[in-house]
Coordinates of C-alpha atoms in Angstrom, one line a residue:
Chain A
M35 CA 11.6 -67.4 -161.0
G36 CA 13.6 -68.7 -158.1
F37 CA 12.7 -67.8 -153.9
A38 CA 16.0 -66.1 -154.1
Q39 CA 14.7 -63.8 -157.2
L40 CA 11.3 -63.0 -155.1
V41 CA 13.6 -61.8 -151.8
L42 CA 15.5 -59.6 -153.8
R43 CA 12.4 -57.9 -156.0
N44 CA 10.9 -57.8 -152.5
L45 CA 13.8 -55.5 -151.4
L46 CA 14.3 -53.6 -154.5
R47 CA 10.4 -52.4 -154.5
A48 CA 11.2 -49.5 -151.8
R49 CA 14.4 -48.8 -153.0
V50 CA 15.0 -45.5 -151.0
R51 CA 14.2 -47.3 -148.0
S52 CA 16.1 -50.5 -148.5
G53 CA 19.1 -48.0 -149.9
L54 CA 18.9 -45.9 -146.8
T55 CA 19.4 -48.6 -144.6
L56 CA 22.3 -50.5 -146.3
V57 CA 23.7 -46.8 -146.2
G58 CA 23.3 -46.9 -142.4
I59 CA 24.5 -50.2 -141.8
S60 CA 27.4 -49.9 -144.2
L61 CA 28.6 -47.0 -142.5
G62 CA 28.5 -49.2 -139.0
I63 CA 31.0 -51.8 -141.3
T64 CA 33.0 -49.2 -142.8
T65 CA 33.7 -48.0 -138.7
I66 CA 34.7 -51.6 -138.3
V67 CA 36.6 -52.6 -140.9
A68 CA 39.0 -49.2 -140.8
L69 CA 39.4 -49.6 -136.8
G70 CA 40.0 -53.0 -137.1
V71 CA 42.3 -52.7 -140.5
I72 CA 44.2 -49.7 -138.2
T73 CA 44.3 -51.9 -135.0
A74 CA 45.6 -54.8 -135.9
G75 CA 48.3 -52.9 -138.2
F76 CA 49.1 -51.0 -135.3
K77 CA 49.7 -54.3 -133.3
S78 CA 52.1 -55.9 -135.7
T79 CA 54.0 -52.5 -136.1
A80 CA 54.4 -52.5 -132.7
G81 CA 54.6 -56.5 -132.7
A82 CA 57.6 -56.0 -135.3
F83 CA 59.3 -53.5 -132.7
V84 CA 59.0 -56.7 -130.0
Q85 CA 61.5 -58.4 -131.9
S86 CA 63.7 -55.3 -132.8
G87 CA 67.5 -56.1 -133.8
G88 CA 66.9 -60.1 -134.0
A89 CA 65.7 -60.0 -129.9
D90 CA 63.5 -62.5 -129.0
F91 CA 61.5 -60.5 -126.5
M92 CA 61.2 -57.3 -124.7
V93 CA 60.9 -55.7 -121.3
A94 CA 58.9 -52.5 -120.0
Q95 CA 58.1 -51.2 -116.9
E96 CA 54.9 -52.9 -115.5
G97 CA 51.7 -50.4 -115.2
A98 CA 53.2 -48.2 -117.9
A99 CA 50.3 -46.1 -119.1
D100 CA 51.6 -46.3 -122.6
M101 CA 54.7 -47.9 -124.6
S102 CA 56.5 -44.4 -124.4
F103 CA 55.9 -43.6 -120.6
S104 CA 57.3 -46.8 -119.7
T105 CA 60.1 -45.9 -117.7
I106 CA 63.0 -48.3 -116.5
P107 CA 66.2 -47.3 -114.2
E108 CA 69.0 -47.6 -116.7
T109 CA 71.0 -49.6 -113.7
V110 CA 68.2 -52.4 -114.3
V111 CA 69.5 -53.5 -117.5
P112 CA 72.7 -55.0 -116.0
Q113 CA 70.2 -56.8 -113.4
I114 CA 68.2 -58.2 -116.5
A115 CA 71.0 -59.3 -118.0
A116 CA 72.2 -61.3 -115.1
V117 CA 68.9 -62.9 -115.3
S118 CA 70.0 -67.0 -116.5
G119 CA 68.8 -67.9 -119.9
V120 CA 69.6 -63.8 -121.0
A121 CA 72.4 -63.7 -123.8
A122 CA 72.0 -60.1 -124.2
A123 CA 70.1 -57.6 -122.7
R124 CA 69.9 -54.0 -124.5
G125 CA 68.0 -50.6 -123.1
A126 CA 66.3 -47.9 -125.9
L127 CA 64.7 -44.5 -124.9
F128 CA 61.4 -43.5 -127.2
H129 CA 61.5 -40.1 -127.6
F130 CA 58.5 -38.8 -129.9
T131 CA 59.3 -35.4 -131.2
R132 CA 58.6 -33.0 -134.4
A133 CA 61.3 -33.4 -136.9
G134 CA 60.2 -31.6 -140.2
S135 CA 56.7 -31.9 -141.0
N136 CA 56.0 -35.2 -139.0
P137 CA 54.7 -34.4 -135.6
L138 CA 55.2 -38.2 -134.5
F139 CA 58.9 -38.7 -135.3
L140 CA 60.6 -41.6 -133.3
L141 CA 63.9 -40.8 -131.6
L142 CA 65.1 -43.8 -130.1
G143 CA 68.1 -43.7 -128.2
V144 CA 70.1 -47.3 -128.2
T145 CA 73.8 -47.5 -127.0
P146 CA 76.4 -47.0 -130.3
G147 CA 78.0 -51.1 -128.6
D148 CA 74.1 -52.5 -129.3
L149 CA 73.4 -50.5 -132.5
A150 CA 76.6 -51.9 -134.2
A151 CA 76.3 -55.3 -132.7
D152 CA 72.4 -56.1 -133.6
G153 CA 71.5 -53.1 -135.9
P154 CA 69.3 -53.1 -139.0
P155 CA 71.7 -53.3 -141.9
L156 CA 72.8 -50.2 -143.4
V157 CA 72.0 -48.7 -146.4
E158 CA 74.6 -45.8 -146.5
G159 CA 77.5 -45.0 -143.6
R160 CA 78.1 -46.1 -140.7
Y161 CA 76.8 -46.7 -136.9
L162 CA 77.3 -44.1 -133.7
A163 CA 80.7 -43.7 -133.1
D164 CA 81.5 -44.6 -129.3
G165 CA 81.5 -41.6 -127.6
A166 CA 79.6 -39.1 -129.9
T167 CA 76.6 -37.6 -128.5
D168 CA 75.8 -35.3 -131.4
E169 CA 75.6 -38.5 -134.6
I170 CA 72.6 -39.9 -135.7
V171 CA 71.3 -43.0 -137.7
L172 CA 68.1 -42.5 -140.2
G173 CA 66.3 -45.2 -141.3
A174 CA 65.4 -45.4 -145.3
Q175 CA 61.8 -43.5 -144.9
G176 CA 62.7 -41.0 -142.4
A177 CA 65.9 -39.9 -144.3
T178 CA 63.7 -39.7 -147.4
D179 CA 60.9 -38.0 -145.5
L180 CA 63.5 -35.4 -143.9
N181 CA 65.3 -35.3 -147.4
V182 CA 68.3 -35.6 -145.9
R183 CA 71.8 -37.7 -146.6
V184 CA 74.7 -38.7 -145.0
G185 CA 76.9 -35.9 -144.4
D186 CA 74.0 -33.7 -143.9
A187 CA 73.1 -31.8 -140.4
L188 CA 69.8 -32.4 -138.7
T189 CA 68.3 -30.1 -136.1
I190 CA 65.4 -32.1 -134.2
D191 CA 64.4 -30.2 -130.5
D192 CA 66.7 -27.2 -131.2
R193 CA 69.7 -29.8 -131.0
V194 CA 72.0 -30.4 -134.5
F195 CA 73.1 -34.1 -135.5
H196 CA 75.4 -34.7 -137.9
V197 CA 73.6 -37.7 -140.0
V198 CA 76.3 -40.9 -140.2
G199 CA 74.6 -43.6 -141.8
V200 CA 70.7 -44.9 -143.2
V201 CA 70.1 -48.0 -142.2
Q202 CA 67.0 -50.2 -143.5
S203 CA 64.7 -51.7 -141.0
D204 CA 61.6 -54.2 -141.0
V205 CA 60.5 -52.4 -138.0
L206 CA 58.4 -49.2 -139.4
W207 CA 59.6 -47.1 -135.9
E208 CA 63.2 -47.4 -136.9
Q209 CA 62.4 -46.8 -140.8
S210 CA 60.7 -43.8 -140.4
G211 CA 62.6 -43.0 -137.4
A212 CA 66.1 -42.1 -136.1
L213 CA 68.7 -43.8 -134.0
A214 CA 70.8 -42.0 -131.8
P215 CA 73.1 -42.3 -129.2
L216 CA 71.2 -43.1 -125.7
V217 CA 73.1 -40.2 -123.4
T218 CA 71.7 -37.6 -125.8
V219 CA 68.2 -39.0 -126.2
Q220 CA 67.8 -39.2 -122.4
E221 CA 69.1 -35.4 -122.2
I222 CA 66.5 -34.5 -124.7
A223 CA 63.7 -36.3 -123.5
N224 CA 64.7 -34.8 -120.2
R225 CA 65.0 -38.8 -118.9
R226 CA 68.5 -39.1 -117.3
E227 CA 69.8 -42.6 -116.7
A228 CA 66.4 -44.7 -117.9
V229 CA 65.2 -46.4 -120.8
S230 CA 62.1 -47.3 -122.1
V231 CA 62.6 -51.0 -123.0
V232 CA 65.1 -53.6 -122.8
H233 CA 65.4 -56.1 -125.6
I234 CA 66.3 -59.5 -124.6
T235 CA 68.5 -62.0 -126.8
L236 CA 67.8 -65.6 -124.9
A237 CA 71.2 -68.1 -124.5
S238 CA 70.9 -70.9 -126.8
G239 CA 69.0 -74.0 -125.3
T240 CA 66.6 -71.5 -123.4
K241 CA 63.2 -71.5 -123.5
R242 CA 61.5 -67.7 -124.0
D243 CA 58.5 -68.1 -121.9
E244 CA 60.5 -69.4 -119.1
V245 CA 62.9 -66.7 -119.2
A246 CA 60.5 -64.0 -119.5
R247 CA 58.5 -65.1 -116.2
R248 CA 62.0 -65.4 -114.3
I249 CA 62.8 -62.0 -115.2
E250 CA 59.5 -60.7 -113.9
D251 CA 60.0 -62.8 -110.8
E252 CA 63.8 -61.9 -110.0
V253 CA 63.5 -57.7 -111.5
P254 CA 60.6 -56.4 -109.5
G255 CA 58.9 -53.6 -111.5
V256 CA 58.9 -54.6 -114.7
V257 CA 57.0 -57.2 -117.4
S258 CA 57.6 -59.2 -120.3
I259 CA 56.3 -58.1 -124.0
V260 CA 56.5 -61.6 -125.5
T261 CA 53.8 -60.9 -128.5
A262 CA 52.1 -58.3 -130.1
D263 CA 48.8 -58.8 -127.9
D264 CA 51.2 -58.4 -124.6
I265 CA 51.4 -54.6 -125.3
G266 CA 48.3 -54.0 -124.0
K267 CA 49.5 -54.8 -120.6
I268 CA 52.1 -51.9 -121.2
D269 CA 49.7 -49.7 -123.2
S270 CA 46.6 -48.9 -122.6
G271 CA 46.1 -47.0 -126.1
F272 CA 46.0 -51.0 -127.5
Q273 CA 43.2 -51.4 -124.7
L274 CA 41.3 -48.6 -126.1
L275 CA 41.3 -49.5 -129.2
D276 CA 40.2 -53.4 -128.5
A277 CA 37.4 -51.7 -126.3
A278 CA 36.3 -49.2 -129.3
N279 CA 36.7 -52.0 -131.7
V280 CA 34.1 -54.3 -129.5
A281 CA 31.9 -51.0 -128.6
I282 CA 31.6 -50.0 -132.3
S283 CA 30.9 -53.7 -133.0
G284 CA 28.1 -53.3 -130.4
L285 CA 26.5 -49.8 -131.6
A286 CA 26.4 -50.9 -135.0
I287 CA 24.5 -54.0 -133.9
V288 CA 22.0 -52.1 -131.7
I289 CA 21.8 -49.4 -134.4
G290 CA 21.6 -51.4 -137.6
G291 CA 19.6 -53.7 -136.1
I292 CA 16.7 -51.0 -135.0
G293 CA 17.0 -49.8 -138.3
V294 CA 16.7 -53.5 -139.8
M295 CA 13.8 -53.9 -137.4
N296 CA 12.3 -50.8 -138.7
T297 CA 12.8 -51.4 -142.5
M298 CA 11.6 -54.9 -142.2
V299 CA 8.3 -54.1 -139.7
M300 CA 7.2 -51.4 -142.0
S301 CA 7.8 -53.7 -145.0
I302 CA 5.7 -56.9 -143.4
F303 CA 2.8 -54.2 -142.6
E304 CA 2.4 -53.4 -146.3
R305 CA 2.9 -56.7 -147.2
T306 CA 0.2 -58.3 -145.0
R307 CA -2.7 -59.0 -147.5
E308 CA 0.8 -60.9 -149.8
I309 CA 1.7 -62.7 -146.9
G310 CA -1.9 -64.1 -146.4
V311 CA -2.0 -64.7 -150.3
L312 CA 1.6 -66.8 -149.6
R313 CA 0.0 -68.4 -146.7
A314 CA -3.2 -69.4 -148.5
V315 CA -1.7 -70.5 -151.8
G316 CA 0.2 -73.0 -150.3
W317 CA 3.7 -71.6 -148.6
S318 CA 4.0 -72.4 -144.7
G319 CA 5.1 -70.1 -141.9
W320 CA 8.8 -71.0 -142.1
R321 CA 8.7 -70.3 -146.0
V322 CA 7.1 -66.9 -145.0
L323 CA 9.7 -66.5 -142.1
R324 CA 13.1 -67.6 -144.6
M325 CA 11.9 -65.2 -147.0
I326 CA 11.8 -62.3 -144.5
L327 CA 15.2 -63.5 -142.8
L328 CA 16.7 -63.5 -146.4
E329 CA 15.4 -60.4 -147.1
A330 CA 17.1 -59.0 -144.0
L331 CA 20.3 -61.1 -144.8
M332 CA 20.7 -59.9 -148.4
L333 CA 20.6 -56.1 -147.2
C334 CA 23.0 -56.9 -144.8
F335 CA 25.4 -58.8 -147.1
A336 CA 25.2 -55.9 -149.4
A337 CA 26.2 -53.5 -146.6
A338 CA 28.8 -55.6 -145.3
V339 CA 30.0 -55.6 -148.7
A340 CA 29.8 -51.8 -149.2
G341 CA 30.9 -51.1 -145.9
S342 CA 34.1 -53.2 -145.9
F343 CA 35.1 -51.3 -149.4
L344 CA 34.4 -47.9 -148.0
G345 CA 36.1 -48.7 -144.8
L346 CA 39.2 -50.0 -146.9
L347 CA 39.0 -46.4 -148.7
A348 CA 39.0 -44.9 -145.3
V349 CA 42.0 -46.4 -144.4
Q350 CA 43.8 -45.5 -147.3
A351 CA 42.9 -41.8 -146.6
V352 CA 44.3 -42.3 -143.4
M353 CA 47.4 -43.4 -144.6
R354 CA 47.9 -40.6 -146.6
I355 CA 48.7 -38.5 -143.6
P356 CA 52.7 -38.6 -143.4
S357 CA 52.8 -38.7 -139.6
V358 CA 50.4 -41.8 -139.6
R359 CA 52.2 -43.6 -142.4
G360 CA 55.2 -43.3 -140.1
F361 CA 53.6 -44.7 -137.2
L362 CA 51.7 -47.7 -138.1
E363 CA 51.3 -50.2 -141.1
P364 CA 47.7 -51.1 -142.3
S365 CA 47.4 -54.7 -141.6
Y366 CA 44.4 -56.3 -143.7
E367 CA 43.6 -59.6 -141.4
P368 CA 41.0 -61.7 -143.3
N369 CA 39.9 -61.3 -138.7
V370 CA 38.7 -58.2 -139.6
F371 CA 36.7 -58.8 -142.5
V372 CA 35.2 -61.8 -140.8
Q373 CA 34.1 -59.7 -138.0
A374 CA 32.6 -57.2 -140.1
F375 CA 30.9 -59.9 -141.6
I376 CA 29.2 -61.6 -138.3
V377 CA 28.5 -58.1 -137.4
A378 CA 26.4 -57.8 -140.6
I379 CA 25.0 -61.1 -140.2
V380 CA 24.3 -60.5 -136.6
V381 CA 22.4 -57.1 -137.6
A382 CA 20.1 -58.8 -139.7
L383 CA 18.9 -61.3 -137.2
V384 CA 18.2 -58.8 -134.6
G385 CA 16.6 -56.6 -136.9
A386 CA 14.5 -59.3 -138.9
V387 CA 13.6 -61.8 -136.2
Y388 CA 10.7 -60.0 -134.9
P389 CA 8.6 -59.0 -138.0
A390 CA 9.5 -62.3 -139.6
I391 CA 8.0 -64.1 -136.1
R392 CA 5.1 -61.6 -136.5
A393 CA 4.3 -62.5 -140.0
T394 CA 4.2 -66.2 -139.5
R395 CA 2.1 -65.4 -136.1
L396 CA -0.4 -64.4 -138.7
T397 CA -3.2 -67.2 -139.9
P398 CA -3.6 -66.6 -143.7
M399 CA -6.9 -65.4 -142.9
E400 CA -6.2 -62.6 -140.6
A401 CA -3.4 -61.4 -142.8
L402 CA -6.3 -61.4 -146.1
R403 CA -8.5 -59.7 -144.2
Y404 CA -5.6 -56.7 -143.0
E405 CA -6.3 -53.5 -143.8
Chain B
M108 CA -34.9 -75.2 -159.9
T109 CA -35.6 -77.3 -157.3
N110 CA -34.5 -77.6 -153.3
N111 CA -31.7 -80.3 -152.6
A112 CA -30.0 -80.6 -149.2
S113 CA -29.1 -84.0 -149.7
A114 CA -25.3 -85.5 -149.6
T115 CA -24.1 -87.4 -152.4
T116 CA -21.8 -90.5 -152.8
D117 CA -19.0 -88.8 -155.0
S118 CA -18.9 -86.1 -153.1
I119 CA -15.4 -83.6 -153.0
I120 CA -16.7 -81.7 -150.0
Q121 CA -18.9 -82.9 -147.2
V122 CA -19.5 -80.7 -144.4
D123 CA -21.2 -81.9 -140.8
G124 CA -22.4 -79.4 -137.9
L125 CA -20.0 -76.4 -139.0
V126 CA -19.7 -74.1 -136.2
K127 CA -17.1 -71.1 -136.3
N128 CA -17.1 -68.7 -133.3
Y129 CA -15.0 -65.8 -133.1
D130 CA -14.0 -64.1 -129.9
T131 CA -13.4 -60.6 -130.3
G132 CA -12.8 -60.3 -126.2
A133 CA -16.1 -59.0 -125.1
V134 CA -18.7 -60.5 -127.1
Q135 CA -18.4 -63.9 -129.1
V136 CA -19.6 -63.8 -132.7
Q137 CA -21.2 -66.9 -134.2
A138 CA -20.2 -66.9 -137.7
L139 CA -21.3 -70.5 -138.3
R140 CA -24.4 -72.0 -136.5
G141 CA -24.2 -75.9 -138.0
V142 CA -23.4 -75.8 -141.6
S143 CA -24.0 -79.1 -143.2
L144 CA -23.1 -79.4 -147.1
S145 CA -22.0 -81.6 -149.6
V146 CA -20.6 -80.8 -153.1
R147 CA -19.9 -82.9 -156.1
R148 CA -16.5 -83.3 -157.9
G149 CA -16.8 -81.0 -160.6
E150 CA -19.8 -78.9 -159.6
M151 CA -20.0 -75.4 -159.3
V152 CA -21.9 -73.9 -156.8
A153 CA -22.1 -70.5 -155.5
V154 CA -22.5 -69.1 -151.8
M155 CA -25.1 -66.2 -151.7
G156 CA -26.3 -64.4 -148.8
P157 CA -26.2 -61.0 -147.1
S158 CA -23.0 -59.1 -145.9
G159 CA -22.4 -60.8 -143.0
C160 CA -24.1 -64.0 -143.3
G161 CA -21.0 -66.0 -143.1
K162 CA -20.1 -66.5 -146.8
T163 CA -16.6 -65.8 -146.7
T164 CA -16.2 -67.6 -143.3
L165 CA -17.7 -70.7 -145.1
L166 CA -15.1 -70.6 -147.8
N167 CA -12.3 -70.0 -145.4
C168 CA -13.2 -72.7 -143.2
L169 CA -13.6 -75.2 -146.0
S170 CA -10.3 -74.1 -147.6
G171 CA -8.4 -74.4 -144.0
I172 CA -7.6 -70.8 -144.1
D173 CA -9.6 -70.2 -141.2
D174 CA -10.0 -73.0 -138.2
V175 CA -13.1 -74.2 -137.4
T176 CA -15.0 -74.4 -133.8
S177 CA -16.4 -77.6 -134.4
G178 CA -17.8 -80.2 -137.3
R179 CA -16.4 -81.6 -139.7
V180 CA -14.8 -81.1 -142.9
L181 CA -14.1 -83.9 -145.5
I182 CA -11.9 -82.8 -148.8
E183 CA -12.1 -85.8 -150.7
G184 CA -12.0 -88.1 -147.9
T185 CA -9.6 -85.8 -145.7
D186 CA -11.2 -84.0 -142.4
I187 CA -9.2 -81.2 -142.6
S188 CA -10.8 -79.7 -139.4
T189 CA -8.1 -82.1 -137.8
L190 CA -4.9 -81.5 -139.6
D191 CA -2.2 -79.3 -138.4
D192 CA -1.4 -76.0 -139.9
N193 CA 1.6 -77.1 -142.2
T194 CA -0.2 -79.9 -143.7
K195 CA -3.3 -77.9 -143.9
T196 CA -0.8 -75.7 -145.9
S197 CA 0.5 -78.0 -147.5
Y198 CA -3.0 -79.5 -148.5
R199 CA -4.4 -76.3 -149.8
A200 CA -0.7 -76.2 -152.3
R201 CA -1.3 -79.4 -153.9
R202 CA -4.9 -79.6 -154.2
M203 CA -6.9 -75.9 -153.9
G204 CA -6.9 -73.0 -155.9
F205 CA -7.9 -69.5 -155.0
I206 CA -9.6 -66.8 -156.7
F207 CA -10.0 -63.4 -154.5
Q208 CA -11.6 -60.4 -155.2
F209 CA -9.3 -57.8 -155.3
Y210 CA -6.6 -60.2 -157.3
N211 CA -4.3 -60.1 -154.4
L212 CA -1.4 -60.4 -157.4
L213 CA 2.6 -59.5 -156.1
P214 CA 2.6 -56.2 -157.9
V215 CA 7.0 -57.1 -158.1
L216 CA 6.4 -59.7 -159.7
T217 CA 5.6 -60.3 -163.4
A218 CA 1.9 -61.8 -164.3
V219 CA 4.1 -65.4 -164.9
E220 CA 6.2 -65.1 -161.8
N221 CA 2.9 -64.7 -160.1
V222 CA 1.2 -67.6 -161.4
E223 CA 4.4 -69.8 -160.2
L224 CA 3.9 -68.7 -156.7
P225 CA 2.1 -71.5 -155.9
L226 CA 4.6 -73.8 -157.6
L227 CA 7.7 -72.3 -155.5
V228 CA 6.8 -74.9 -152.6
S229 CA 6.0 -78.1 -154.2
G230 CA 9.2 -78.8 -155.8
T231 CA 9.0 -78.3 -159.4
S232 CA 11.5 -76.9 -161.1
P233 CA 12.1 -73.7 -162.0
K234 CA 12.0 -74.8 -166.0
E235 CA 8.7 -76.8 -165.6
S236 CA 7.3 -74.0 -163.3
R237 CA 7.6 -71.8 -165.8
Q238 CA 5.8 -73.8 -168.9
R239 CA 2.8 -74.7 -166.4
A240 CA 2.6 -71.1 -165.7
I241 CA 2.6 -70.0 -169.2
E242 CA 0.4 -72.6 -170.2
A243 CA -2.1 -71.6 -167.4
L244 CA -1.9 -68.2 -168.7
R245 CA -2.5 -69.9 -172.6
R246 CA -5.3 -71.2 -170.9
V247 CA -6.8 -68.0 -169.7
G248 CA -5.8 -66.0 -172.9
L249 CA -2.9 -64.1 -171.5
E250 CA 0.0 -65.7 -172.5
E251 CA 1.0 -62.6 -174.4
W252 CA 0.6 -60.3 -171.0
A253 CA 2.9 -62.9 -169.6
Q254 CA 6.1 -60.5 -168.8
H255 CA 3.8 -57.9 -167.9
K256 CA 3.3 -56.5 -164.1
P257 CA -0.2 -56.1 -162.4
G258 CA 0.0 -52.6 -162.8
Q259 CA 0.2 -52.5 -166.3
L260 CA -2.7 -54.9 -166.9
S261 CA -6.7 -54.4 -166.7
G262 CA -9.1 -55.2 -164.0
G263 CA -10.4 -58.3 -165.7
Q264 CA -6.7 -59.2 -167.0
R265 CA -5.3 -59.2 -163.6
Q266 CA -7.9 -61.6 -162.2
R267 CA -7.8 -63.7 -165.4
V268 CA -4.0 -64.1 -163.9
T269 CA -5.6 -64.7 -160.4
I270 CA -7.4 -67.9 -161.7
A271 CA -4.1 -69.0 -164.1
R272 CA -2.5 -68.7 -160.4
A273 CA -5.6 -71.0 -159.2
L274 CA -5.1 -73.5 -161.9
V275 CA -1.5 -73.5 -162.1
N276 CA -1.3 -76.5 -159.4
R277 CA -3.7 -78.4 -161.4
P278 CA -6.1 -78.3 -158.1
A279 CA -9.2 -80.5 -157.6
I280 CA -11.0 -77.4 -155.9
V281 CA -10.9 -73.5 -156.8
W282 CA -12.3 -71.4 -154.3
A283 CA -13.5 -67.8 -155.4
D284 CA -14.4 -65.1 -153.2
E285 CA -16.3 -62.4 -154.9
P286 CA -14.5 -63.1 -158.2
T287 CA -16.2 -60.2 -160.5
G288 CA -17.1 -57.9 -157.3
D289 CA -14.5 -55.6 -158.4
L290 CA -15.2 -55.7 -162.1
D291 CA -17.4 -54.2 -164.6
S292 CA -20.9 -56.2 -166.0
A293 CA -19.1 -57.2 -169.4
T294 CA -15.5 -58.1 -167.8
A295 CA -17.3 -60.3 -165.1
N296 CA -19.6 -62.2 -167.7
D297 CA -16.2 -62.9 -169.6
I298 CA -14.5 -64.0 -166.3
M299 CA -17.3 -66.2 -165.3
G300 CA -17.4 -67.5 -168.8
L301 CA -14.0 -68.4 -168.2
M302 CA -14.5 -70.4 -165.3
Q303 CA -17.4 -72.3 -166.6
Q304 CA -15.2 -73.7 -169.2
L305 CA -12.4 -74.3 -166.9
N306 CA -15.5 -76.4 -165.0
R307 CA -16.5 -78.3 -168.3
E308 CA -13.1 -79.3 -169.6
Q309 CA -11.2 -80.0 -166.5
T310 CA -14.1 -81.3 -164.4
L311 CA -12.3 -78.2 -161.8
T312 CA -15.1 -78.2 -158.9
F313 CA -15.6 -74.5 -158.1
V314 CA -17.1 -72.7 -154.6
I315 CA -18.0 -69.2 -155.4
V316 CA -18.8 -66.8 -152.9
T317 CA -20.8 -64.1 -154.7
H318 CA -23.3 -61.2 -154.2
D319 CA -24.4 -61.3 -157.9
P320 CA -27.4 -62.9 -158.9
S321 CA -26.6 -63.3 -162.4
I322 CA -23.2 -64.9 -161.4
A323 CA -24.8 -67.5 -159.3
A324 CA -27.6 -68.7 -162.0
R325 CA -24.3 -69.6 -163.8
C326 CA -23.8 -72.4 -161.3
H327 CA -25.2 -75.9 -161.0
R328 CA -26.5 -74.7 -157.2
I329 CA -27.0 -72.1 -155.0
I330 CA -26.4 -71.8 -151.7
H331 CA -28.1 -69.1 -149.7
M332 CA -26.9 -68.4 -146.3
Q333 CA -28.5 -66.2 -143.4
D334 CA -27.2 -65.6 -140.1
G335 CA -24.7 -68.3 -140.0
R336 CA -27.2 -71.0 -141.4
I337 CA -27.9 -72.5 -145.1
E338 CA -31.6 -70.9 -145.5
R339 CA -32.1 -72.8 -148.8
E340 CA -30.3 -74.8 -151.8
V341 CA -31.4 -74.2 -155.3
V342 CA -30.3 -76.5 -158.1
N343 CA -30.1 -74.4 -161.2
Q344 CA -31.2 -77.5 -163.8
E345 CA -30.2 -75.6 -166.9
A346 CA -26.6 -75.6 -165.8
R347 CA -26.8 -79.0 -163.7
V348 CA -23.4 -80.7 -164.3
G349 CA -23.3 -84.8 -164.6

């Protein structure tokens, strides 16, 4: 019989108690994993949009509460284009609206010229014609979801569009949404002469970070979004997700730690005489401490495995919702699972340290006399 | 039977002026008040006396399970009262075996796994541990019960497992605290016979705390305690060792 085997037997002796503790911790881990995968997915989906149409980065309104609320006057776009190192600046306006059964359908307003120059590749039809106001180009997924093809009419916000093309985009929001003339989207969204973001293409030989800083210096009221993490600067939703992640991890540690401590303290009280016997037959206090810590670690490791699995199932369930499917793509980054396992280890240590120290402080005689 | 209080030169246990006080907060209890004694290698000694006279405290102090307040406890020439906890623990693991009244077996482990417990700390390989545990169980006549858990064994069988656990590390001394206290007289007789056999065949030293005069009568020497002191020692000539 090995040491680990004894530890496992100790855990299995109170199956219901160990099982309930495991369920409690694994639910915390489930939340961490699910939220982590969704947050990472949201970031990578939004991050892909930063480089939409081959752009090097994008510019948004400084201090905007949400990327879709970002408002930059259309007159600022030429100012940005005039900054040294900028080869092209393309304004785009977000308008999230209901289309079919999708309540979060993205209608992206772009100038037909920009779309023709840097738009995603066409699968069918053509891009928007200059001067047209009732044409629309759908992302391939958006077309499938709405069951429309080139030549069909599509009504969005009481406005009838003619579908002229279907594109295949690496940017999920474009792939599941649609591109329409900027002036039309400005009218529908009631945000005349405004864009949400400006995509920047650098002139050759220029450095991205330098140009990004220069734009912020020379054009008041805008902020450069260079990476997905920068989106947090203008999107409080990102900050909220990050904060929720930290808060849930913290809560999982506190609640899980108390649960593990309760389990381990009960277990140690019940086994005090046994610990006395182990000490009498030659087990050092350190070995007893290791046994108790290992019991807690094994319990929490099992909870981390179960919780990760349940977290993945939860993500799959969330991704069955069509509006979510068009809005974000889950990102199974190893960091999320590393974080879950770190939380589980911390829970085990927090929960087991007190009972372990208590057990090792007992002299063999005290433990043997314990009733 | 004759009185015998003198130390012998081949003693495995040598105790001089052993004092043990317990501080209960309000009151200081003098559990041992200057105990001196000597036990020879291969001797089987019974410690008797009324409840609260200090028998179990003496056994705990001699085995290093409890600290001493003052005095000297030499085990195989080593003063264990001066050793730190880790060294004492390691010494117990290598040189001592324990038999308790209520067996104190781990209920989640089988008989053979319980017997292996002391070997987990000695660096013995799992394979050798298993062989030695089976051998110890064979010596106490329980080889066929090796895979049974304590709950599936009778009181006598459980005590035999405890004895096997005490033997598995090939100790020099076995400490037994009321080893037959929870057994009926026939089973108690069996267990005592087994300990006598092990004492004879392996020259194992036994120190047995007991209330039972019939158990004590089968030991080489009986130490009678009263109020934390040795009141008298009686040598049983019929059972005398060496």
